[in-house]
Amino acid sequence: MIDTLDVGERTTRVAVMNYASTVKVEFPLRTYFDKASMKEAVSRIQPLSAGTMTGLAIQAAMDEVFTEKMGTRPANFNIPKVVIVVTDGRPQDQVENVAANARTAGIEIYAVGVGRADMQSLRIMASEPLDEHVFYVETYGVIEKLTAKFRETFCAANMCALGTHDCEQLCVSNGGSYLCDCYEGYTLNPDKRTCSAVDVCAPGRHECDQICVSNNGSYVCQCFEGYTLNPDKKTCSAMDMCAPGRHDCAQVCRRNGGSYSCDCFEGFTLNPDKKTCSAVDMCAPGRHDCEQVCVRDDLFYTCDCYQGYVLNPDKKTCSRSTTSSLVTNEEACKCEAIAALQDSVTSRLEALSTKLDEVSQKLQAYQDRQQVV
């Protein structure tokens, strides 16, 4: 029977169970992927003690063999599950319900009777049509006679088991023929035999909200900078980029989609580094609305007026002060009087100085005459 199969990791996987009153898994589907090793392992199998618990064996196949942990490929691969029961006796347990459950679970059952095997029991457990799933031989010694018939029937129902197909990855039985298919993440080439890896991140092939990253025939989703992946591992949500510790703005952080920009408080301006701020001159031309004088006061300013003017109630414009004008006129008069007095005193002093010079000259002349006498 092994010779009729295309044995391999990516073709037909085979497990062998030994049963009597108990059940033993001799090797699971994940153990051997070549016929030589598999047949060598079969040759070392020893019969168990007496008993024919066929129902128990089929149940064990469902529970212990057809699991991904033991080598069954994922259900989405759509690879047929087949059980071949070889027995020479009558089941000693309720095989009908167990076999029905197995068939409902998608397991195709072939029943091979040897010697005194109960044909009715074989027909109860086998899949339909029975004439393609029930076999009989007189003794184990002539079971090889069954090979040709088994190959013809088994492969007619499942051409992929014959081992003559040329599918690179998956073979799918199609009545008396077959079709090639590919594993998930691959697509069938135009030759209908070989497969090529597909771009699982191509538009329409993935469910990622923002970024799709190919990962060995599958993919994972990621998000743009400023976004975080939601628990569904597909969609993204914008992060609060202005949360404490997430930005480097000196004063004000403003969210901008999934990013941010820096700004400054009133009275400050953003520096060229776009992060830090400097105080602005509020009294610089064009920054204030004072009519005459702008006075800085930390981050603000107040308006004032020139001498002789007073600030209006609007705190911005100025008006000439009447009192200041009077004071100015008086002061101007005083200045003129003082200037006139100074001129008078200067003139008198100059006249006295001239007279002193005359007296001095006369005295000198008198002294000179005395010396001559």
Coordinates of C-alpha atoms in Angstrom, one line a residue:
M1 CA 0.0 0.0 0.0
I2 CA 2.9 2.4 0.8
D3 CA 4.2 1.7 -2.8
T4 CA 1.0 3.1 -4.2
L5 CA 1.5 6.5 -2.5
D6 CA 3.6 9.5 -3.4
V7 CA 5.2 9.7 0.0
G8 CA 6.8 13.0 1.1
E9 CA 6.5 16.0 3.4
R10 CA 4.7 18.0 0.8
T11 CA 2.9 15.1 -0.9
T12 CA 1.4 12.2 1.1
R13 CA 2.2 11.8 4.8
V14 CA 1.6 8.4 6.3
A15 CA 1.1 7.2 9.9
V16 CA 0.7 3.6 11.1
M17 CA -1.4 2.5 14.1
N18 CA -1.3 -1.0 15.6
Y19 CA -4.4 -2.2 17.5
A20 CA -5.9 -5.2 19.2
S21 CA -7.6 -4.8 22.6
T22 CA -5.4 -1.7 22.9
V23 CA -4.1 0.9 20.4
K24 CA -0.6 2.0 19.7
V25 CA 0.6 4.7 17.3
E26 CA 3.7 3.1 15.8
F27 CA 4.6 6.4 14.1
P28 CA 2.7 9.6 13.4
L29 CA 2.3 11.6 10.1
R30 CA 5.3 13.8 10.9
T31 CA 7.9 11.0 11.3
Y32 CA 8.8 9.6 7.8
F33 CA 8.8 11.3 4.5
D34 CA 10.4 8.6 2.3
K35 CA 9.2 5.2 1.5
A36 CA 12.4 3.3 2.4
S37 CA 12.5 4.5 6.0
M38 CA 8.7 4.0 6.3
K39 CA 8.7 0.4 5.1
E40 CA 11.7 -0.4 7.3
A41 CA 9.7 0.9 10.3
V42 CA 6.7 -1.1 9.3
S43 CA 8.8 -4.3 9.1
R44 CA 9.7 -3.9 12.8
I45 CA 6.1 -3.8 14.0
Q46 CA 5.1 -6.6 16.3
P47 CA 1.4 -7.6 16.7
L48 CA -0.3 -6.7 19.9
S49 CA -2.2 -9.1 22.2
A50 CA -5.5 -10.5 21.2
G51 CA -8.6 -8.4 20.6
T52 CA -10.2 -6.3 17.9
M53 CA -11.2 -2.9 19.2
T54 CA -11.6 -1.4 15.7
G55 CA -13.9 1.5 17.0
L56 CA -11.2 2.4 19.6
A57 CA -8.6 2.5 16.8
I58 CA -10.6 4.8 14.6
Q59 CA -11.3 7.1 17.5
A60 CA -7.6 7.2 18.4
A61 CA -6.8 8.1 14.8
M62 CA -9.1 11.2 15.1
D63 CA -7.8 12.2 18.5
E64 CA -4.1 11.3 18.3
V65 CA -3.1 11.2 14.6
F66 CA -5.1 13.8 12.6
T67 CA -3.9 16.8 14.6
E68 CA -1.5 19.5 13.5
K69 CA 0.8 18.7 16.4
M70 CA 1.2 15.1 15.1
G71 CA 1.8 16.2 11.5
T72 CA -1.6 16.9 9.9
R73 CA -1.4 20.0 7.7
P74 CA -3.8 22.9 8.4
A75 CA -7.4 22.5 7.3
N76 CA -7.1 25.4 4.8
F77 CA -4.7 23.3 2.8
N78 CA -7.7 21.0 1.9
I79 CA -5.5 17.9 2.0
P80 CA -7.7 14.7 2.1
K81 CA -7.6 12.6 5.3
V82 CA -7.7 8.8 4.6
V83 CA -7.9 5.9 7.0
I84 CA -7.1 2.3 5.8
V85 CA -8.3 -0.3 8.3
V86 CA -6.8 -3.8 7.9
T87 CA -8.4 -6.4 10.1
D88 CA -8.9 -10.2 10.2
G89 CA -11.7 -10.3 12.8
R90 CA -15.0 -8.9 14.0
P91 CA -15.0 -5.6 15.9
Q92 CA -15.4 -6.1 19.6
D93 CA -16.8 -2.6 20.2
Q94 CA -19.3 -0.2 18.6
V95 CA -17.6 0.7 15.4
E96 CA -20.6 2.0 13.5
N97 CA -21.0 5.3 15.4
V98 CA -17.3 6.0 15.6
A99 CA -16.9 5.4 11.9
A100 CA -19.8 7.6 11.1
N101 CA -18.3 10.4 13.2
A102 CA -15.0 10.0 11.4
R103 CA -16.7 10.2 8.0
T104 CA -18.6 13.3 9.1
A105 CA -15.3 14.9 10.1
G106 CA -14.1 14.5 6.6
I107 CA -12.1 11.3 7.0
E108 CA -12.4 8.8 4.1
I109 CA -12.3 5.2 5.3
Y110 CA -11.1 2.1 3.4
A111 CA -11.7 -1.3 5.0
V112 CA -9.5 -4.3 4.1
G113 CA -10.6 -7.6 5.4
V114 CA -8.3 -10.6 5.8
G115 CA -9.3 -14.3 6.3
R116 CA -12.2 -14.5 8.7
A117 CA -12.9 -10.7 8.7
D118 CA -16.5 -9.8 9.1
M119 CA -17.6 -8.3 5.8
Q120 CA -20.7 -6.7 7.2
S121 CA -18.5 -4.8 9.7
L122 CA -16.2 -3.7 6.9
R123 CA -19.1 -2.3 5.0
I124 CA -20.5 -0.5 8.1
M125 CA -17.2 1.3 8.7
A126 CA -16.2 2.1 5.1
S127 CA -17.0 5.2 3.1
E128 CA -19.3 5.3 0.1
P129 CA -19.3 3.9 -2.6
L130 CA -18.6 0.6 -0.8
D131 CA -17.4 -1.2 -3.9
E132 CA -14.5 1.3 -4.1
H133 CA -13.7 1.3 -0.3
V134 CA -14.1 -2.4 0.8
F135 CA -11.5 -5.0 -0.1
Y136 CA -10.9 -8.7 0.9
V137 CA -8.0 -11.2 0.7
E138 CA -7.8 -14.8 2.0
T139 CA -4.6 -14.5 4.0
Y140 CA -2.0 -11.9 4.8
G141 CA 0.4 -13.9 2.7
V142 CA -1.4 -13.0 -0.5
I143 CA -2.3 -9.5 0.5
E144 CA 0.1 -8.3 -2.2
K145 CA -2.6 -9.4 -4.7
L146 CA -4.6 -6.6 -3.4
T147 CA -2.1 -3.9 -4.5
A148 CA -3.2 -3.6 -8.1
K149 CA -6.9 -3.5 -7.2
F150 CA -6.3 -1.1 -4.4
R151 CA -4.2 1.1 -6.6
E152 CA -6.9 1.2 -9.2
T153 CA -9.7 1.9 -6.8
F154 CA -7.9 4.2 -4.4
C155 CA -6.3 6.2 -7.1
A156 CA -9.4 6.4 -9.2
A157 CA -11.0 8.2 -6.2
N158 CA -7.9 10.1 -5.4
M159 CA -5.4 10.5 -8.3
C160 CA -3.1 12.4 -6.0
A161 CA -2.3 9.3 -4.1
L162 CA -0.9 7.4 -7.1
G163 CA 2.3 9.4 -7.1
T164 CA 2.4 10.1 -10.8
H165 CA 1.2 13.7 -10.6
D166 CA 3.7 16.6 -11.2
C167 CA 2.3 19.2 -8.9
E168 CA 5.0 21.2 -7.2
Q169 CA 3.1 21.7 -3.9
L170 CA -0.5 20.4 -3.6
C171 CA -2.4 17.9 -5.6
V172 CA -6.2 18.0 -5.4
S173 CA -8.2 15.0 -6.5
N174 CA -10.8 15.8 -9.2
G175 CA -12.9 12.7 -9.9
G176 CA -10.7 10.5 -12.0
S177 CA -8.2 13.3 -12.5
Y178 CA -6.4 15.9 -10.4
L179 CA -5.6 19.6 -10.2
C180 CA -2.5 21.3 -8.8
D181 CA -2.8 23.9 -6.1
C182 CA -0.4 25.9 -3.9
Y183 CA 0.2 26.6 -0.3
E184 CA -1.2 29.7 1.3
G185 CA 1.0 32.7 0.2
Y186 CA 1.7 31.1 -3.2
T187 CA -0.1 31.3 -6.5
L188 CA -0.2 28.7 -9.4
N189 CA 1.9 29.6 -12.4
P190 CA 0.5 29.5 -15.9
D191 CA 2.0 26.0 -16.4
K192 CA -0.7 24.8 -13.8
R193 CA 2.0 22.8 -12.0
T194 CA 4.5 25.0 -10.3
C195 CA 3.9 27.8 -7.7
S196 CA 5.4 31.2 -7.1
A197 CA 5.2 33.3 -3.9
V198 CA 2.6 36.0 -4.0
D199 CA 3.0 39.5 -2.8
V200 CA 0.7 39.1 0.2
C201 CA 1.0 42.8 0.8
A202 CA -0.3 43.7 -2.7
P203 CA -3.5 45.9 -2.6
G204 CA -6.5 43.9 -1.9
R205 CA -4.6 40.9 -0.4
H206 CA -4.2 42.2 3.2
E207 CA -6.2 43.8 5.9
C208 CA -3.7 46.3 7.2
D209 CA -4.9 49.8 7.8
Q210 CA -1.6 51.5 7.0
I211 CA 1.6 49.3 6.4
C212 CA 1.8 45.7 5.4
V213 CA 5.0 43.8 5.9
S214 CA 5.6 40.5 4.1
N215 CA 6.6 37.7 6.5
N216 CA 7.4 34.2 5.0
G217 CA 4.3 33.9 2.9
S218 CA 2.2 35.7 5.4
Y219 CA 2.2 39.3 6.6
V220 CA 2.1 41.5 9.7
C221 CA 0.6 45.0 10.0
Q222 CA 2.5 48.1 11.1
C223 CA 1.7 51.8 11.4
F224 CA 3.1 55.1 10.2
E225 CA 5.2 57.2 12.6
G226 CA 2.9 58.9 15.1
Y227 CA 0.4 56.0 15.1
T228 CA 0.2 52.8 17.2
L229 CA -1.2 49.4 16.2
N230 CA -4.6 48.6 17.8
P231 CA -5.2 45.2 19.6
D232 CA -6.8 43.9 16.4
K233 CA -3.3 43.9 14.9
K234 CA -4.7 45.5 11.7
T235 CA -5.9 49.1 12.3
C236 CA -3.9 52.1 13.7
S237 CA -4.7 55.0 16.0
A238 CA -2.9 58.3 16.2
M239 CA -0.8 58.7 19.2
D240 CA -0.9 61.9 21.3
M241 CA 2.4 63.3 20.1
C242 CA 2.1 66.2 22.5
A243 CA 1.8 64.0 25.6
P244 CA 4.6 64.7 28.2
G245 CA 7.8 63.1 27.2
R246 CA 6.9 62.6 23.5
H247 CA 7.9 66.0 22.2
D248 CA 10.9 68.4 22.6
C249 CA 9.0 71.8 22.4
A250 CA 10.2 74.3 24.9
Q251 CA 6.8 76.0 25.4
V252 CA 3.8 74.9 23.3
C253 CA 3.2 71.6 21.4
R254 CA 0.5 71.5 18.7
R255 CA -0.7 68.1 17.3
N256 CA -0.7 67.8 13.5
G257 CA -2.2 64.5 12.5
G258 CA 0.3 61.9 13.5
S259 CA 3.0 64.5 14.0
Y260 CA 3.4 67.8 15.9
S261 CA 4.9 71.3 15.7
C262 CA 6.2 73.7 18.3
D263 CA 4.9 77.1 19.2
C264 CA 5.5 79.8 21.8
F265 CA 3.5 81.7 24.4
E266 CA 2.4 85.3 23.7
G267 CA 5.4 87.6 23.8
F268 CA 7.8 85.0 22.6
T269 CA 8.9 83.9 19.1
L270 CA 10.0 80.5 17.8
N271 CA 13.8 80.2 17.2
P272 CA 15.3 78.8 14.0
D273 CA 15.6 75.4 15.7
K274 CA 11.8 75.2 15.6
K275 CA 11.8 74.0 19.2
T276 CA 12.9 76.8 21.6
C277 CA 11.5 80.3 22.1
S278 CA 12.9 83.8 22.8
A279 CA 11.1 86.9 24.3
V280 CA 10.1 89.4 21.6
D281 CA 10.7 93.2 21.9
M282 CA 7.1 94.3 22.4
C283 CA 8.1 97.9 21.8
A284 CA 9.7 97.3 18.4
P285 CA 8.3 99.3 15.6
G286 CA 5.1 97.8 14.3
R287 CA 4.5 95.6 17.5
H288 CA 2.7 98.3 19.6
D289 CA 0.0 100.9 19.1
C290 CA 1.4 103.7 21.3
E291 CA 1.2 107.2 19.7
Q292 CA 4.4 108.6 21.3
V293 CA 6.3 106.5 23.8
C294 CA 6.3 102.6 24.4
V295 CA 7.5 101.3 27.7
R296 CA 8.4 97.6 28.0
D297 CA 7.1 95.8 31.1
D298 CA 8.3 92.2 31.1
L299 CA 6.3 90.4 28.4
F300 CA 3.9 93.4 27.9
Y301 CA 4.1 97.2 27.4
T302 CA 2.4 100.4 28.4
C303 CA 2.1 103.7 26.6
D304 CA 3.5 107.1 27.7
C305 CA 3.8 110.7 26.3
Y306 CA 6.5 113.3 25.7
Q307 CA 7.0 116.2 28.2
G308 CA 4.1 118.7 27.8
Y309 CA 1.7 115.9 26.8
V310 CA -0.7 113.7 28.8
L311 CA -2.0 110.2 28.0
N312 CA -5.6 110.0 26.9
P313 CA -8.1 107.6 28.5
D314 CA -7.6 105.1 25.6
K315 CA -4.0 104.6 27.1
K316 CA -2.5 104.9 23.7
T317 CA -2.8 108.5 22.3
C318 CA -1.5 111.7 23.8
S319 CA -2.8 115.4 24.1
R320 CA -0.9 118.6 24.8
S321 CA -1.1 119.7 28.4
T322 CA -2.4 123.3 29.0
T323 CA -0.7 123.5 32.4
S324 CA 2.6 122.5 31.0
S325 CA 2.3 125.2 28.4
L326 CA 1.9 127.9 31.0
V327 CA 4.8 126.8 33.0
T328 CA 6.8 126.8 29.9
N329 CA 6.0 130.4 29.1
E330 CA 6.8 131.6 32.6
E331 CA 10.1 129.7 32.5
A332 CA 10.8 131.3 29.1
C333 CA 10.2 134.8 30.6
K334 CA 12.5 134.1 33.5
C335 CA 15.2 133.0 31.2
E336 CA 15.0 136.3 29.2
A337 CA 15.2 138.4 32.4
I338 CA 18.2 136.5 33.7
A339 CA 19.9 136.8 30.3
A340 CA 19.3 140.6 30.4
L341 CA 20.7 140.9 33.9
Q342 CA 23.7 138.9 32.9
D343 CA 24.3 141.2 30.0
S344 CA 24.1 144.3 32.2
V345 CA 26.5 143.0 34.8
T346 CA 28.9 142.0 32.1
S347 CA 28.8 145.5 30.6
R348 CA 29.5 147.1 34.0
L349 CA 32.3 144.8 34.8
E350 CA 33.9 145.6 31.4
A351 CA 33.6 149.4 32.2
L352 CA 35.2 149.0 35.6
S353 CA 38.0 147.0 34.1
T354 CA 38.7 149.8 31.6
K355 CA 38.9 152.4 34.4
L356 CA 41.2 150.2 36.4
D357 CA 43.6 150.0 33.4
E358 CA 43.6 153.8 33.1
V359 CA 44.3 154.3 36.8
S360 CA 47.1 151.8 36.6
Q361 CA 48.7 153.6 33.7
K362 CA 48.6 156.9 35.4
L363 CA 50.2 155.5 38.6
Q364 CA 53.0 154.0 36.6
A365 CA 53.7 157.3 34.8
Y366 CA 53.9 159.1 38.1
Q367 CA 56.4 156.7 39.5
D368 CA 58.5 157.0 36.5
R369 CA 58.7 160.9 37.0
Q370 CA 59.7 160.5 40.6
Q371 CA 62.7 158.4 39.7
V372 CA 63.9 160.9 37.2
V373 CA 63.8 163.8 39.7

